[in-house]
Each structure stands twice: as C-alpha cells, then as structure tokens.
Coordinates of C-alpha atoms in Angstrom, one line a residue:
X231 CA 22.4 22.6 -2.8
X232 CA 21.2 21.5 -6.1
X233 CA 23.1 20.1 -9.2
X234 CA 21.4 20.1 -12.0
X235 CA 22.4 18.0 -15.5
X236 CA 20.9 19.9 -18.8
X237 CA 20.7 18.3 -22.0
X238 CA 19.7 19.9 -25.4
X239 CA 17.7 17.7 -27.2
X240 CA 13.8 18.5 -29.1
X241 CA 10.9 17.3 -27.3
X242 CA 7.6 17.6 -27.5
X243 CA 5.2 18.7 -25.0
X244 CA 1.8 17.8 -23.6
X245 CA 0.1 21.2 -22.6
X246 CA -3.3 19.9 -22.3
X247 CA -5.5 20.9 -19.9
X248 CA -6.9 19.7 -16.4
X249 CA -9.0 20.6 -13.3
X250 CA -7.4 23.1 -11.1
X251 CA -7.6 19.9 -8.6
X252 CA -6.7 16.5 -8.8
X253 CA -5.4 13.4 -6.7
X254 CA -3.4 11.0 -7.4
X255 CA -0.8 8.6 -5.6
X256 CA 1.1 5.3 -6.4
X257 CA 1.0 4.1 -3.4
X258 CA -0.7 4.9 0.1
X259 CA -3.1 7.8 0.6
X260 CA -4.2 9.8 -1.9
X261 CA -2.3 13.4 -2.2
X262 CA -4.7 16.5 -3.0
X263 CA -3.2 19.3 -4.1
X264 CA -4.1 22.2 -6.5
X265 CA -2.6 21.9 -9.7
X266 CA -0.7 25.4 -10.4
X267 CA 0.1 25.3 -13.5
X268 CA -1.4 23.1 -16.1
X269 CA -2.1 26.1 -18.1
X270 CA 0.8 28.3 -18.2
X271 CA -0.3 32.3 -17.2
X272 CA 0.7 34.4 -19.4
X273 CA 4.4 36.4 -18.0
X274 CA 4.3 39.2 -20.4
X275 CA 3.6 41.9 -17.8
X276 CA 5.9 40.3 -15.6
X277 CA 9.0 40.3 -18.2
X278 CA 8.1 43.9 -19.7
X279 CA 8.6 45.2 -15.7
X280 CA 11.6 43.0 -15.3
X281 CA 14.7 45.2 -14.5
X282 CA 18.3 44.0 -12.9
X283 CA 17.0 46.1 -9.6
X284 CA 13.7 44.2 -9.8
X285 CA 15.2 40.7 -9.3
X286 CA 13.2 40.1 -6.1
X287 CA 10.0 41.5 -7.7
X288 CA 10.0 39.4 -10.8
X289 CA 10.5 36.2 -8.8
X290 CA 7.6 37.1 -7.1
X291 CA 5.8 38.0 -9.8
X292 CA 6.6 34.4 -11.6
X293 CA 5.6 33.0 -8.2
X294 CA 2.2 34.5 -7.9
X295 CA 1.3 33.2 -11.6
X296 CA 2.7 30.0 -11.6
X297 CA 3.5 28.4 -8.5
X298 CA 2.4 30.6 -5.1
X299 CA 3.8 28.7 -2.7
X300 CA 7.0 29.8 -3.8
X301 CA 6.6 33.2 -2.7
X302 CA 7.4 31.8 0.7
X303 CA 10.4 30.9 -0.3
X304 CA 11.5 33.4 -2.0
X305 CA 10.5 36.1 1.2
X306 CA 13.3 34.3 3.1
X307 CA 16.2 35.3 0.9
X308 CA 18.1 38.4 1.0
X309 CA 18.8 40.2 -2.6
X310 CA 22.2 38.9 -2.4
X311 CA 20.8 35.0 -2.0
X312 CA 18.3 35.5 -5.0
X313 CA 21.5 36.9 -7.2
X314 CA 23.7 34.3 -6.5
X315 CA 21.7 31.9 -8.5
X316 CA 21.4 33.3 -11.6
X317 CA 25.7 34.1 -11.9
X318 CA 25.4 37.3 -13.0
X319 CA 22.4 37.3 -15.7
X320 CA 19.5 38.7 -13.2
X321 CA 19.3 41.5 -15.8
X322 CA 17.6 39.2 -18.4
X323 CA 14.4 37.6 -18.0
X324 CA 14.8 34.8 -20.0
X325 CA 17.9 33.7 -17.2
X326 CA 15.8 34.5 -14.9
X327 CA 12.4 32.3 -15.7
X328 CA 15.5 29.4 -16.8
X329 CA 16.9 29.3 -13.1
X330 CA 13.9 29.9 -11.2
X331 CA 13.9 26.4 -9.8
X332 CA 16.9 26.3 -8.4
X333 CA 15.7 30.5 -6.1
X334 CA 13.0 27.9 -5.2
X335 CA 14.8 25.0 -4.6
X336 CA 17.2 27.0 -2.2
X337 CA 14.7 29.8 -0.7
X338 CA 13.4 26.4 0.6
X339 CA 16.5 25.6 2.4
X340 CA 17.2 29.4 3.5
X341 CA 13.7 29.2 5.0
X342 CA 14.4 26.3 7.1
X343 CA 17.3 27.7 8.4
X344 CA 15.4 30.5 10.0
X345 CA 13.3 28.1 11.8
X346 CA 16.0 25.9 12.8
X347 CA 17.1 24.5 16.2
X348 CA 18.6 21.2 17.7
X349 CA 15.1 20.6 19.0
X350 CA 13.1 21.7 15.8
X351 CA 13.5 20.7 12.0
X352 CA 10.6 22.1 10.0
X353 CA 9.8 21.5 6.1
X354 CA 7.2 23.5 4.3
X355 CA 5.7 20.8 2.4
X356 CA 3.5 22.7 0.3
X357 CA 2.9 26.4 1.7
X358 CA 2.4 27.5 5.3
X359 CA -0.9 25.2 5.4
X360 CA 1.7 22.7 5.2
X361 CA 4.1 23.2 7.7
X362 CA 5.5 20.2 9.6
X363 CA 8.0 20.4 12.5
X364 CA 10.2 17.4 13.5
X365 CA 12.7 16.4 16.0
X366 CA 16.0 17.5 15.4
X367 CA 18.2 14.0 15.2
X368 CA 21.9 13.3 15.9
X369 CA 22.0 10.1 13.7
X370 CA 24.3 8.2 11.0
X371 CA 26.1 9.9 8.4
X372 CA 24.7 9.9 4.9
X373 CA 27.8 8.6 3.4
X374 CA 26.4 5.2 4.6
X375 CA 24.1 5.1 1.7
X376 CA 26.9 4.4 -0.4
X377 CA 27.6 1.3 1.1
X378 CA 24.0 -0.1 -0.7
X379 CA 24.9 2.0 -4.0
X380 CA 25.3 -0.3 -7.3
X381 CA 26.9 2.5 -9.0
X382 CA 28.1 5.8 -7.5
X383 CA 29.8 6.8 -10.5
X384 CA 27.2 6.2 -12.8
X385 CA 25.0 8.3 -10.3
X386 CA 25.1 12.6 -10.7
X387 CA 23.9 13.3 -7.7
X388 CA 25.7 10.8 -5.5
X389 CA 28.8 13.5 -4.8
X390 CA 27.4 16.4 -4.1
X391 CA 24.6 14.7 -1.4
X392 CA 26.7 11.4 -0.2
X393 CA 30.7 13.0 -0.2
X394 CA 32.3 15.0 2.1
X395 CA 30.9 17.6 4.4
X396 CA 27.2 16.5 3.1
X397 CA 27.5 12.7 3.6
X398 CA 28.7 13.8 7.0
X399 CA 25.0 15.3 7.5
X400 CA 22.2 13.0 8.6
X401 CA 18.5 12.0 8.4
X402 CA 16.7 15.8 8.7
X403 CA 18.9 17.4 6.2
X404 CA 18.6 14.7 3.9
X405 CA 14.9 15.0 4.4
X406 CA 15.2 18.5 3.7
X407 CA 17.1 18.0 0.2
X408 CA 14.2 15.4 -0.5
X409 CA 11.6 17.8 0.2
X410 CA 13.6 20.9 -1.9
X411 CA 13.4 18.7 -5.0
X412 CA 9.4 17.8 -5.2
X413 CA 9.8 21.8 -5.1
X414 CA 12.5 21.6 -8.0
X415 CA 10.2 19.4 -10.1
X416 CA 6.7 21.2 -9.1
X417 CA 8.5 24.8 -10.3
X418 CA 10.3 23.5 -13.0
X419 CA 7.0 21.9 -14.3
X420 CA 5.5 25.5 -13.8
X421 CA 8.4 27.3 -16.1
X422 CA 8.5 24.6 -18.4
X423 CA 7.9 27.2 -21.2
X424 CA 11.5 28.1 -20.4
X425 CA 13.5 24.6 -21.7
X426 CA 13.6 25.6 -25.2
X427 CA 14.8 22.4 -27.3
X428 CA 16.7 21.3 -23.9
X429 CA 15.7 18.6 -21.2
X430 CA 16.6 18.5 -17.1
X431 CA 17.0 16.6 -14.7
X432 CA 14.1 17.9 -12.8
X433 CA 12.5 14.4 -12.1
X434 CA 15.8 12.9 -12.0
X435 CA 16.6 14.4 -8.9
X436 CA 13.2 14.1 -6.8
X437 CA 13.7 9.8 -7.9
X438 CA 17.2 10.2 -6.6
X439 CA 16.1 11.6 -2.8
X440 CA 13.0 9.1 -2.9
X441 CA 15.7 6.1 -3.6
X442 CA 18.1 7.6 -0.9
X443 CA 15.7 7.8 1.6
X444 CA 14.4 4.2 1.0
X445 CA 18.2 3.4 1.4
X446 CA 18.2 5.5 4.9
X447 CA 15.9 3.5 6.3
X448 CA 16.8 0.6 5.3
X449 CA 20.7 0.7 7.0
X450 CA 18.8 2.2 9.6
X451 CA 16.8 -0.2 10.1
X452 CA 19.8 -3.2 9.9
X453 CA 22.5 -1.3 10.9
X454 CA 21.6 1.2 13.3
X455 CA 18.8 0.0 15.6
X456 CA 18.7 3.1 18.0
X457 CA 18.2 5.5 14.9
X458 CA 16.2 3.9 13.5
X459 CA 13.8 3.9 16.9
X460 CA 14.0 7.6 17.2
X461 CA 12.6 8.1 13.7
X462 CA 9.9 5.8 14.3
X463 CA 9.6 7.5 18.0
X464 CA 8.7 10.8 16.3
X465 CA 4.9 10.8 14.3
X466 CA 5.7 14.0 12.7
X467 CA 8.8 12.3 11.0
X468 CA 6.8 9.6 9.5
X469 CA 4.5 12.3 8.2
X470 CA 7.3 14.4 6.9
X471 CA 8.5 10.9 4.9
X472 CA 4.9 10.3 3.6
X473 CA 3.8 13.3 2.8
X474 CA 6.3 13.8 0.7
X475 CA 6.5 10.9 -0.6
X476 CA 2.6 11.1 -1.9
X477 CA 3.3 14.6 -3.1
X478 CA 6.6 13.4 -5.4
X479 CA 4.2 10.9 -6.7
X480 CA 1.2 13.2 -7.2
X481 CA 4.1 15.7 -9.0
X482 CA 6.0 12.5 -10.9
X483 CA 2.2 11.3 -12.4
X484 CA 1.5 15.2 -13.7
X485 CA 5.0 15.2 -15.2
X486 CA 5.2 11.9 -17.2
X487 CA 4.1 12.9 -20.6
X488 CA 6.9 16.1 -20.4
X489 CA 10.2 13.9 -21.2
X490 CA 11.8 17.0 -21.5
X491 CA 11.6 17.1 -17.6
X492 CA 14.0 14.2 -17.1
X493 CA 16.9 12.7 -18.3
X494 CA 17.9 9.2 -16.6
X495 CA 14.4 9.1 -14.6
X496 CA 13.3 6.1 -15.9
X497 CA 16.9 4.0 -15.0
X498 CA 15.9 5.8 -11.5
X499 CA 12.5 4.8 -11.1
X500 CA 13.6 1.5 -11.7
X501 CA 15.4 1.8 -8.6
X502 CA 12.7 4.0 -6.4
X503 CA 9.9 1.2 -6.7
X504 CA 12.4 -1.9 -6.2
X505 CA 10.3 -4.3 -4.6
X506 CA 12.6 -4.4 -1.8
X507 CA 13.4 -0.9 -1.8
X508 CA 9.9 0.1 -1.7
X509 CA 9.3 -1.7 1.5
X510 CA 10.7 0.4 3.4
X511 CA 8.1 3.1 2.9
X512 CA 5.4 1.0 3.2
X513 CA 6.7 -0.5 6.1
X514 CA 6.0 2.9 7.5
X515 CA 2.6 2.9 6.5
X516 CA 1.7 -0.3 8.1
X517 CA 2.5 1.2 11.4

C-alpha cells in the first residue's frame, strides 16, 4: 500500500551524468549497484506504441529502459492489478509514466505474495540476483511504534502503515513496505522526467520505513525480549535490514540534488540518523 503526497511547486533538476556504476553508503558496507538511470532513455517508441490494450507492454517497455528490475515486478501482476493503479487513465501515457512507481511499488508486494508461506518471507532486494528469504515471524504489532512517535499527526504516512488492520501486521510486512519504497524512490528517480513543475514524496517515504524500522527494533529490543531474539536468531533477517538499509542510502545520496523528489525529507532525515535512533542499526552491524 502506498500513499503518496504531491505538491506542485518549480524545481530544478540536476541531470548530469555518471558511471553506469557507483558505490556509496552512509554508514556500514558499501552498496554496489548499477546506476539505471542517470541518463534518462529516450521513451518515444515506447509512448507512440502505447495503447489502453497495451498497458502491460508499455510498463514493460518503461522497465526495460529505465529501471529492469522492475520487469519482475511487473510479471507478477495480472492486467487487472496493473489497471487498478492508474484509476482509469491507462489509455494515456503521460498517466501512465506519472504512476509507474506506485505498479512498481505494489508488483513488489504482489510478488511476495506468490512466494509467501508461514515459514518463508522473501524480498527481492534488487532483482532475482537479489533474492533473500527470511523466517516468517509471529511478533508485536506495528501500532507499537506509535508509542515512540513525537508526532503522529504531523506524520502522512503514520495512518496508513501504524492504524488499524496494518499496525496489527508485524516485523516481515513492515520489512516488506520498507523494501517497496527504496523501489518507489529508485523508479520514481528513473521517471523523473514525468513531475512536471510538481514535487513527491518519493524520499519522504523510504526515510519514513528507515525511521520505523529503527523504532521496531528499538521496542523490540526493550519491550519485547523474545522478538527481538528471533530476529537476531535469523542471519538472513539482519541481511534483509542491512541490505536495504545500504541500498536506501546508496538511492537517498543519487537523489539529493533532485528536491523535486521529496517534500518533508529533510524534517525526516533528521529523525532517521538520530544518534540514538541510528544505533539500532548499527547495533546490528556490530554483531
């Protein structure tokens, strides 16, 4: 499930170019990963083919230009998925290039659902190179997080992930949401031609996860003793929380001169890389 807050304001844009490699990392081990899309391909083919019939084609078409490990994603929807999140407007490119993040942000979901069992969580951190498969765990609520929140009102995303049937979902699934939106940000960073005058909230909402996670941890850690054991019981979950981690990072450092790719980010970062909040992932690395 993804929310996502649009304003319209003019921005300007850094489109210079880099190596089709690079590393980089805030903190920890260095993340490697090709970088997709710092020169935008060229969609003209792909729009002149575009038809309402050819929904499933285009996305795939964006995919393989700007960001191929989407294709994965968007293989494990049905027609009807991919429609649903473009309300109506599949028929017009230009809809359809705006809300490719969120077929991406979602075919990530639908795909783990195909793989999922109460033994087996898997994320696809990257592409199917980058597959890692975790216990499934019966552990706290979500909710919980709002019991460290300073502001849940002042926070967009706190409703949809923290109320109700989702902050009565656990650890894996909010892993999942945290993985979905270094996807959001990486795809929205490769259809950035798109925004127009506007910004989003792309990094907005990959801060948010990284914060709530941190938050995770830490009642877990406190509160919940036995939880927090079996996520340290598990290596691949610590390598799910890392990886990601290091791959947000590698994403947020590309994405820092596009201010039209945020909107409250840097009130959020403030929060991510609290000195105390920030121990909590590098308590992981220490182990």
């Amino acid at each position: 499930m993804l929310p996502m807050l649009i304003l319209f304001v003019a921005c300007g844009k850094n489109e210079s170019a880099a190596d089709d490699t690079a590393t980089a990392s805030a903190t920890g081990e260095p993340w490697s990963e090709t970088l997709w899309c710092a020169n935008l391909d060229d969609l003209g083919a792909v729009k002149a083919a575009h038809s309402a019939a050819g929904l499933r084609d285009t996305l795939v078409g964006i995919s393989e230009l700007r960001y191929p490990p989407a294709v994965g994603f968007i293989d494990a929807q049905s027609d009807s998925d991919l429609e649903i999140w473009f309300f109506g407007e599949w028929d017009d490119f230009d809809s359809v290039l705006d809300g490719y993040e969120v077929a991406v942000h979602e075919g990530s979901h639908i795909w783990g659902f195909e793989y999922f069992s109460f033994d087996d969580y898997r994320y696809r951190i990257v592409d199917d190179d980058r597959i890692i498969g975790t216990q499934y765990l019966d552990n706290f609520n979500r909710s919980e997080i709002l019991t460290r929140h300073p502001d849940p009102a002042a926070d967009f995303y706190a409703s949809t992930y923290l109320e109700g049937q989702s902050g009565a979902q656990g650890f894996n699934t909010l892993l999942d949401e945290y993985n979905a939106y270094t996807h959001s940000l990486v795809s929205r960073y490769c259809t950035r031609d798109a925004l127009g005058g506007s910004s989003i909230s792309a990094r907005d909402g990959i801060l948010t996860m990284m914060w709530y996670v941190e938050l995770y941890l830490a009642i877990a850690r406190e509160e919940h003793p036995d939880d927090y054991a079996a996520i340290l019981a598990d290596p691949a979950h610590l390598e799910v929380i890392l990886a990601v981690w290091d791959r947000a990072e590698f994403w947020l450092d590309i994405t820092k001169d596009h201010p039209e790719l945020g909107i409250n980010d840097n009130q959020i970062e403030k929060l991510t890389y609290d000195e105390t909040n920030l121990a909590e992932i590098e308590r992981l690395r220490g182990l």
